[in-house]
PDB file of C-alpha atoms in Angstrom:
ATOM      1  CA  ALA A 295       6.748   5.309 -15.763  1.00 65.00           C
ATOM      2  CA  GLN A 296       5.245   6.668 -13.193  1.00 70.00           C
ATOM      3  CA  THR A 297       7.258   7.770  -9.838  1.00 90.00           C
ATOM      4  CA  VAL A 298       6.711   9.232  -6.166  1.00 96.00           C
ATOM      5  CA  THR A 299       8.666  11.374  -4.425  1.00 97.00           C
ATOM      6  CA  GLN A 300       8.462  12.032  -0.710  1.00 97.00           C
ATOM      7  CA  SER A 301      11.528  14.270   0.624  1.00 96.00           C
ATOM      8  CA  GLN A 302      10.974  14.106   4.127  1.00 97.00           C
ATOM      9  CA  PRO A 303      12.442  11.260   5.565  1.00 97.00           C
ATOM     10  CA  GLU A 304      11.183  12.251   9.016  1.00 98.00           C
ATOM     11  CA  MET A 305       8.896  14.887  10.707  1.00 98.00           C
ATOM     12  CA  SER A 306       8.431  16.250  14.278  1.00 98.00           C
ATOM     13  CA  VAL A 307       4.853  17.885  15.535  1.00 98.00           C
ATOM     14  CA  GLN A 308       4.027  18.640  19.339  1.00 98.00           C
ATOM     15  CA  GLU A 309       0.593  17.570  20.076  1.00 98.00           C
ATOM     16  CA  ALA A 310      -2.238  19.721  18.854  1.00 97.00           C
ATOM     17  CA  GLU A 311      -0.312  21.420  16.222  1.00 98.00           C
ATOM     18  CA  THR A 312      -0.159  21.372  12.964  1.00 98.00           C
ATOM     19  CA  VAL A 313       2.235  19.554  10.080  1.00 98.00           C
ATOM     20  CA  THR A 314       2.751  19.172   6.454  1.00 98.00           C
ATOM     21  CA  LEU A 315       4.009  16.042   4.731  1.00 98.00           C
ATOM     22  CA  SER A 316       5.297  16.530   1.032  1.00 98.00           C
ATOM     23  CA  CYS A 317       4.554  14.438  -1.767  1.00 98.00           C
ATOM     24  CA  THR A 318       5.361  15.015  -5.541  1.00 97.00           C
ATOM     25  CA  TYR A 319       4.568  12.435  -8.246  1.00 96.00           C
ATOM     26  CA  ASP A 320       5.433  12.031 -11.982  1.00 94.00           C
ATOM     27  CA  THR A 321       2.840  11.008 -14.609  1.00 91.00           C
ATOM     28  CA  SER A 322       1.885  11.428 -17.791  1.00 89.00           C
ATOM     29  CA  GLU A 323      -1.599  10.346 -17.053  1.00 87.00           C
ATOM     30  CA  SER A 324      -4.692  12.719 -16.802  1.00 85.00           C
ATOM     31  CA  ASP A 325      -6.964  10.195 -14.782  1.00 86.00           C
ATOM     32  CA  TYR A 326      -5.397   8.881 -11.421  1.00 90.00           C
ATOM     33  CA  TYR A 327      -6.314   8.420  -7.626  1.00 92.00           C
ATOM     34  CA  LEU A 328      -3.613   9.476  -4.840  1.00 94.00           C
ATOM     35  CA  PHE A 329      -3.911   8.092  -1.576  1.00 95.00           C
ATOM     36  CA  TRP A 330      -2.282   8.614   1.943  1.00 97.00           C
ATOM     37  CA  TYR A 331      -1.751   5.708   3.709  1.00 97.00           C
ATOM     38  CA  LYS A 332      -0.770   5.473   7.903  1.00 97.00           C
ATOM     39  CA  GLN A 333       1.406   2.514   8.810  1.00 97.00           C
ATOM     40  CA  PRO A 334       1.781   2.358  12.630  1.00 96.00           C
ATOM     41  CA  PRO A 335       4.173   0.049  14.710  1.00 93.00           C
ATOM     42  CA  SER A 336       1.508  -2.766  14.001  1.00 92.00           C
ATOM     43  CA  ARG A 337       2.321  -2.605  10.405  1.00 94.00           C
ATOM     44  CA  GLN A 338      -1.344  -2.480   9.543  1.00 94.00           C
ATOM     45  CA  MET A 339      -1.666  -0.541   6.282  1.00 95.00           C
ATOM     46  CA  ILE A 340      -4.621   2.153   6.998  1.00 94.00           C
ATOM     47  CA  LEU A 341      -6.293   4.387   4.509  1.00 94.00           C
ATOM     48  CA  VAL A 342      -5.959   8.106   5.620  1.00 96.00           C
ATOM     49  CA  ILE A 343      -7.485  10.012   2.724  1.00 95.00           C
ATOM     50  CA  ARG A 344      -8.085   9.673  -0.994  1.00 94.00           C
ATOM     51  CA  GLN A 345      -7.928  11.839  -4.063  1.00 94.00           C
ATOM     52  CA  GLU A 346      -9.452  11.742  -7.485  1.00 90.00           C
ATOM     53  CA  ALA A 347      -7.705  13.485  -9.957  1.00 90.00           C
ATOM     54  CA  TYR A 348     -10.416  14.984 -11.774  1.00 88.00           C
ATOM     55  CA  LYS A 349     -11.911  16.452  -8.876  1.00 87.00           C
ATOM     56  CA  GLN A 350     -10.054  19.779  -8.131  1.00 85.00           C
ATOM     57  CA  GLN A 351     -11.922  19.802  -4.448  1.00 92.00           C
ATOM     58  CA  ASN A 352      -9.278  18.927  -1.923  1.00 94.00           C
ATOM     59  CA  ALA A 353     -10.254  15.637  -0.205  1.00 93.00           C
ATOM     60  CA  THR A 354     -10.610  16.217   3.738  1.00 94.00           C
ATOM     61  CA  GLU A 355     -11.149  13.438   6.576  1.00 93.00           C
ATOM     62  CA  ASN A 356     -11.863  15.127   9.789  1.00 95.00           C
ATOM     63  CA  ARG A 357      -8.089  16.457  11.475  1.00 97.00           C
ATOM     64  CA  PHE A 358      -6.477  15.263   7.611  1.00 98.00           C
ATOM     65  CA  SER A 359      -6.657  17.132   4.671  1.00 97.00           C
ATOM     66  CA  VAL A 360      -4.657  17.243   1.272  1.00 97.00           C
ATOM     67  CA  ASN A 361      -3.365  19.946  -1.082  1.00 97.00           C
ATOM     68  CA  PHE A 362      -3.723  18.572  -4.466  1.00 96.00           C
ATOM     69  CA  GLN A 363      -1.894  20.725  -7.114  1.00 96.00           C
ATOM     70  CA  LYS A 364      -2.349  19.232 -10.199  1.00 94.00           C
ATOM     71  CA  ALA A 365      -0.451  20.938 -12.523  1.00 93.00           C
ATOM     72  CA  ALA A 366       2.504  20.958 -10.185  1.00 95.00           C
ATOM     73  CA  LYS A 367       1.643  17.140  -9.526  1.00 95.00           C
ATOM     74  CA  SER A 368       1.654  17.815  -5.655  1.00 97.00           C
ATOM     75  CA  PHE A 369      -0.245  16.225  -3.202  1.00 97.00           C
ATOM     76  CA  SER A 370       0.446  17.344   0.553  1.00 98.00           C
ATOM     77  CA  LEU A 371      -0.885  15.782   3.355  1.00 98.00           C
ATOM     78  CA  LYS A 372      -2.011  18.504   6.557  1.00 98.00           C
ATOM     79  CA  ILE A 373      -2.828  16.638   9.901  1.00 98.00           C
ATOM     80  CA  SER A 374      -4.006  19.433  12.277  1.00 98.00           C
ATOM     81  CA  ASP A 375      -4.289  19.044  15.988  1.00 98.00           C
ATOM     82  CA  SER A 376      -1.710  15.877  15.939  1.00 98.00           C
ATOM     83  CA  GLN A 377      -2.277  13.246  18.543  1.00 97.00           C
ATOM     84  CA  LEU A 378      -0.046  10.646  19.675  1.00 97.00           C
ATOM     85  CA  GLY A 379      -1.694   8.183  18.087  1.00 96.00           C
ATOM     86  CA  ASP A 380      -1.047   9.791  14.863  1.00 98.00           C
ATOM     87  CA  ALA A 381       2.927   8.714  15.423  1.00 98.00           C
ATOM     88  CA  ALA A 382       3.319   6.108  12.311  1.00 98.00           C
ATOM     89  CA  MET A 383       5.021   5.994   8.724  1.00 98.00           C
ATOM     90  CA  TYR A 384       2.925   7.870   6.450  1.00 98.00           C
ATOM     91  CA  PHE A 385       3.002   6.775   2.273  1.00 98.00           C
ATOM     92  CA  CYS A 386       1.960   8.868  -0.381  1.00 97.00           C
ATOM     93  CA  ALA A 387       0.579   6.437  -2.716  1.00 95.00           C
ATOM     94  CA  PHE A 388      -0.149   7.052  -6.537  1.00 93.00           C
ATOM     95  CA  ASP A 389      -2.743   4.547  -8.683  1.00 90.00           C
ATOM     96  CA  SER A 390      -3.360   4.361 -12.586  1.00 80.00           C
ATOM     97  CA  TRP A 391      -4.546   1.214 -14.546  1.00 76.00           C
ATOM     98  CA  GLY A 392      -5.185  -0.656 -10.900  1.00 77.00           C
ATOM     99  CA  LYS A 393      -1.349  -0.515  -9.908  1.00 83.00           C
ATOM    100  CA  LEU A 394      -0.542   1.328  -6.654  1.00 88.00           C
ATOM    101  CA  GLN A 395       2.809   2.898  -6.402  1.00 92.00           C
ATOM    102  CA  PHE A 396       4.221   4.448  -3.227  1.00 95.00           C
ATOM    103  CA  GLY A 397       6.634   6.915  -2.430  1.00 96.00           C
ATOM    104  CA  ALA A 398       9.365   5.898   0.122  1.00 96.00           C
ATOM    105  CA  GLY A 399       7.318   7.064   3.477  1.00 97.00           C
ATOM    106  CA  THR A 400       7.534  10.412   6.016  1.00 98.00           C
ATOM    107  CA  GLN A 401       8.168   9.344   9.506  1.00 98.00           C
ATOM    108  CA  VAL A 402       5.765  11.171  11.829  1.00 98.00           C
ATOM    109  CA  VAL A 403       7.136  11.448  15.530  1.00 98.00           C
ATOM    110  CA  VAL A 404       4.755  13.206  17.777  1.00 98.00           C
ATOM    111  CA  THR A 405       6.311  14.942  20.880  1.00 97.00           C
ATOM    112  CA  PRO A 406       4.110  15.402  24.094  1.00 94.00           C
TER     113      PRO A 406
ATOM    114  CA  ASP B 154     -14.985  -9.624  10.076  1.00 67.00           C
ATOM    115  CA  THR B 155     -11.951  -9.248   8.747  1.00 72.00           C
ATOM    116  CA  ALA B 156     -11.850  -7.851   5.779  1.00 92.00           C
ATOM    117  CA  VAL B 157      -8.493  -8.980   4.178  1.00 96.00           C
ATOM    118  CA  SER B 158      -6.891 -11.593   6.100  1.00 96.00           C
ATOM    119  CA  GLN B 159      -3.580 -13.307   5.542  1.00 96.00           C
ATOM    120  CA  THR B 160      -2.129 -16.543   7.079  1.00 96.00           C
ATOM    121  CA  PRO B 161       0.605 -16.898   9.179  1.00 97.00           C
ATOM    122  CA  LYS B 162       1.779 -13.230  10.407  1.00 96.00           C
ATOM    123  CA  TYR B 163       4.697 -14.543  10.974  1.00 97.00           C
ATOM    124  CA  LEU B 164       6.810 -17.300   9.225  1.00 97.00           C
ATOM    125  CA  VAL B 165      10.425 -18.146   9.879  1.00 98.00           C
ATOM    126  CA  THR B 166      12.228 -20.683   7.686  1.00 97.00           C
ATOM    127  CA  GLN B 167      15.478 -21.897   6.361  1.00 97.00           C
ATOM    128  CA  MET B 168      17.057 -21.000   3.309  1.00 97.00           C
ATOM    129  CA  GLY B 169      16.067 -23.901   0.273  1.00 97.00           C
ATOM    130  CA  ASN B 170      12.647 -24.491   2.008  1.00 97.00           C
ATOM    131  CA  ASP B 171       9.157 -23.773   0.039  1.00 97.00           C
ATOM    132  CA  LYS B 172       6.799 -21.892   1.962  1.00 97.00           C
ATOM    133  CA  SER B 173       3.001 -20.374   1.059  1.00 97.00           C
ATOM    134  CA  ILE B 174       1.103 -17.470   2.257  1.00 98.00           C
ATOM    135  CA  LYS B 175      -2.544 -17.521   2.282  1.00 97.00           C
ATOM    136  CA  CYS B 176      -4.717 -14.592   1.716  1.00 97.00           C
ATOM    137  CA  GLU B 177      -8.568 -14.223   1.590  1.00 97.00           C
ATOM    138  CA  GLN B 178     -11.116 -11.078   0.982  1.00 96.00           C
ATOM    139  CA  ASN B 179     -14.536 -10.849   2.001  1.00 95.00           C
ATOM    140  CA  LEU B 180     -15.357  -7.441   0.577  1.00 92.00           C
ATOM    141  CA  GLY B 181     -16.446  -8.819  -2.699  1.00 91.00           C
ATOM    142  CA  HIS B 182     -13.590  -7.408  -4.734  1.00 91.00           C
ATOM    143  CA  ASP B 183     -12.635  -8.154  -7.894  1.00 89.00           C
ATOM    144  CA  THR B 184      -9.030  -7.779  -8.121  1.00 91.00           C
ATOM    145  CA  MET B 185      -6.424  -8.618  -5.277  1.00 93.00           C
ATOM    146  CA  TYR B 186      -2.602  -8.112  -4.842  1.00 94.00           C
ATOM    147  CA  TRP B 187       0.589  -8.525  -3.483  1.00 95.00           C
ATOM    148  CA  TYR B 188       2.965  -6.111  -2.214  1.00 96.00           C
ATOM    149  CA  LYS B 189       6.443  -6.704  -0.714  1.00 96.00           C
ATOM    150  CA  GLN B 190       7.885  -4.325   2.078  1.00 97.00           C
ATOM    151  CA  ASP B 191      11.731  -4.375   2.384  1.00 95.00           C
ATOM    152  CA  SER B 192      13.185  -3.978   5.266  1.00 93.00           C
ATOM    153  CA  LYS B 193      13.773  -0.195   4.380  1.00 93.00           C
ATOM    154  CA  LYS B 194       9.837  -0.121   4.513  1.00 94.00           C
ATOM    155  CA  PHE B 195       9.462   0.539   1.012  1.00 94.00           C
ATOM    156  CA  LEU B 196       6.596  -1.388  -0.937  1.00 95.00           C
ATOM    157  CA  LYS B 197       6.546  -2.405  -4.221  1.00 93.00           C
ATOM    158  CA  ILE B 198       3.758  -4.550  -6.244  1.00 92.00           C
ATOM    159  CA  MET B 199       4.105  -7.937  -7.174  1.00 93.00           C
ATOM    160  CA  PHE B 200       1.245  -9.055  -8.589  1.00 91.00           C
ATOM    161  CA  SER B 201      -2.154  -8.564  -9.088  1.00 90.00           C
ATOM    162  CA  TYR B 202      -4.868 -10.839 -10.252  1.00 89.00           C
ATOM    163  CA  ASN B 203      -8.734 -10.016 -11.498  1.00 87.00           C
ATOM    164  CA  ASN B 204     -11.310 -12.069 -10.729  1.00 81.00           C
ATOM    165  CA  LYS B 205      -8.622 -15.080 -10.940  1.00 80.00           C
ATOM    166  CA  GLU B 206      -6.709 -13.876 -14.233  1.00 84.00           C
ATOM    167  CA  LEU B 207      -2.820 -12.289 -13.254  1.00 85.00           C
ATOM    168  CA  ILE B 208      -3.141  -8.804 -14.846  1.00 83.00           C
ATOM    169  CA  ILE B 209       0.325  -7.900 -13.014  1.00 80.00           C
ATOM    170  CA  ASN B 210       3.292  -9.496 -12.994  1.00 81.00           C
ATOM    171  CA  GLU B 211       6.400  -7.518 -11.905  1.00 83.00           C
ATOM    172  CA  THR B 212      10.132  -8.300 -11.862  1.00 78.00           C
ATOM    173  CA  VAL B 213       9.585 -11.354  -9.649  1.00 88.00           C
ATOM    174  CA  PRO B 214      11.879 -14.046  -9.810  1.00 90.00           C
ATOM    175  CA  ASN B 215       9.991 -17.169 -10.877  1.00 91.00           C
ATOM    176  CA  ARG B 216      10.151 -18.487  -7.399  1.00 95.00           C
ATOM    177  CA  PHE B 217       7.430 -16.814  -6.635  1.00 95.00           C
ATOM    178  CA  SER B 218       4.034 -18.345  -7.665  1.00 93.00           C
ATOM    179  CA  PRO B 219       0.666 -16.513  -6.749  1.00 93.00           C
ATOM    180  CA  LYS B 220      -2.537 -19.217  -7.404  1.00 92.00           C
ATOM    181  CA  SER B 221      -5.805 -17.440  -7.142  1.00 92.00           C
ATOM    182  CA  PRO B 222      -8.397 -20.451  -7.023  1.00 91.00           C
ATOM    183  CA  ASP B 223     -11.211 -17.794  -6.801  1.00 90.00           C
ATOM    184  CA  LYS B 224     -11.656 -14.228  -6.633  1.00 88.00           C
ATOM    185  CA  ALA B 225     -11.970 -13.964  -2.652  1.00 94.00           C
ATOM    186  CA  HIS B 226      -8.416 -16.038  -2.192  1.00 95.00           C
ATOM    187  CA  LEU B 227      -5.326 -15.281  -3.586  1.00 95.00           C
ATOM    188  CA  ASN B 228      -2.114 -17.309  -2.324  1.00 96.00           C
ATOM    189  CA  LEU B 229       1.591 -16.836  -2.841  1.00 97.00           C
ATOM    190  CA  HIS B 230       3.888 -19.885  -3.066  1.00 97.00           C
ATOM    191  CA  ILE B 231       7.761 -19.062  -2.321  1.00 97.00           C
ATOM    192  CA  ASN B 232      10.103 -21.891  -3.719  1.00 96.00           C
ATOM    193  CA  SER B 233      13.791 -22.522  -2.491  1.00 97.00           C
ATOM    194  CA  LEU B 234      13.888 -19.489  -0.258  1.00 97.00           C
ATOM    195  CA  GLU B 235      16.357 -17.285  -0.069  1.00 97.00           C
ATOM    196  CA  LEU B 236      17.675 -14.576   2.722  1.00 96.00           C
ATOM    197  CA  GLY B 237      16.907 -11.239   0.409  1.00 95.00           C
ATOM    198  CA  ASP B 238      13.108 -12.700   0.600  1.00 96.00           C
ATOM    199  CA  SER B 239      13.405 -11.969   4.283  1.00 97.00           C
ATOM    200  CA  ALA B 240      10.841  -9.175   4.099  1.00 97.00           C
ATOM    201  CA  VAL B 241       6.920  -8.400   4.854  1.00 97.00           C
ATOM    202  CA  TYR B 242       4.364  -9.371   2.243  1.00 98.00           C
ATOM    203  CA  PHE B 243       0.749  -7.784   1.857  1.00 97.00           C
ATOM    204  CA  CYS B 244      -1.831  -9.048   0.473  1.00 97.00           C
ATOM    205  CA  ALA B 245      -4.407  -6.603  -0.410  1.00 95.00           C
ATOM    206  CA  SER B 246      -7.968  -6.230  -2.212  1.00 93.00           C
ATOM    207  CA  SER B 247     -10.212  -3.604  -4.939  1.00 90.00           C
ATOM    208  CA  GLN B 248     -12.951  -3.434  -6.949  1.00 86.00           C
ATOM    209  CA  THR B 249     -11.912  -1.636  -9.925  1.00 77.00           C
ATOM    210  CA  GLY B 250     -14.190  -0.148 -12.888  1.00 66.00           C
ATOM    211  CA  THR B 251     -15.995   2.466 -10.461  1.00 57.00           C
ATOM    212  CA  LYS B 252     -14.205   5.456  -9.622  1.00 53.00           C
ATOM    213  CA  ALA B 253     -16.361   6.168  -7.008  1.00 48.00           C
ATOM    214  CA  SER B 254     -15.819   3.164  -5.249  1.00 49.00           C
ATOM    215  CA  ARG B 255     -11.594   2.979  -5.861  1.00 66.00           C
ATOM    216  CA  GLY B 256      -9.550   2.456  -2.632  1.00 79.00           C
ATOM    217  CA  TYR B 257      -7.316  -0.642  -1.782  1.00 90.00           C
ATOM    218  CA  THR B 258      -7.550  -2.407   1.434  1.00 93.00           C
ATOM    219  CA  PHE B 259      -4.745  -4.128   3.091  1.00 95.00           C
ATOM    220  CA  GLY B 260      -4.427  -7.223   5.051  1.00 96.00           C
ATOM    221  CA  SER B 261      -2.335  -7.084   8.291  1.00 95.00           C
ATOM    222  CA  GLY B 262       1.112  -8.531   7.024  1.00 97.00           C
ATOM    223  CA  THR B 263       3.486 -11.372   6.932  1.00 97.00           C
ATOM    224  CA  ARG B 264       6.769 -11.245   8.072  1.00 97.00           C
ATOM    225  CA  LEU B 265       8.811 -13.661   6.490  1.00 98.00           C
ATOM    226  CA  THR B 266      12.117 -14.284   7.863  1.00 97.00           C
ATOM    227  CA  VAL B 267      14.454 -16.514   5.825  1.00 97.00           C
ATOM    228  CA  VAL B 268      17.617 -17.994   8.635  1.00 97.00           C
TER     229      VAL B 268
END
């Protein structure tokens, strides 16, 4: 069975600074997808970034980028130039065979 | 236009009642899901349907019954509600089969409170 671990319950960052959220996963699959979702207080689940395991190049979306280390089964998210609107719960998720599994989440707090 | 819409957004009901949550997607996706988010914010899959066929049925009490009349709709019916059913329920959809289009779109969630 696959598991997704987010070891940081909460991370605090100042505006304009950079924060990195860690995520590790365990799987025996070779083809899978990894995601980061953001959940603000509105509770909407918003896709931040997606990575296909067969692609070696790390995905980027504007200020969001990932460091995907397939051999280490690590998938960290870097938020650059943090903004107040980035404050939210961030979930790492693993997808194989159409079953999305989530980590426990990391609460990001952005201070002015 | 909302891509994945759930109704109602909030539901407060008494123990023992039966209730339904509806979900519709207009993305043309072939697979729909129900996820449950508990009080600690942990998200877990409950069911998935592909073209009206049940694909995933996690260990969920029989009181929960999904129904998919067509591939754009997936409803969740809950019988004999219990206090422990209080949670946020998310509907989601995705298009399976093509790697390039893999991704999940979530509805805004239904907060169910059983009193």
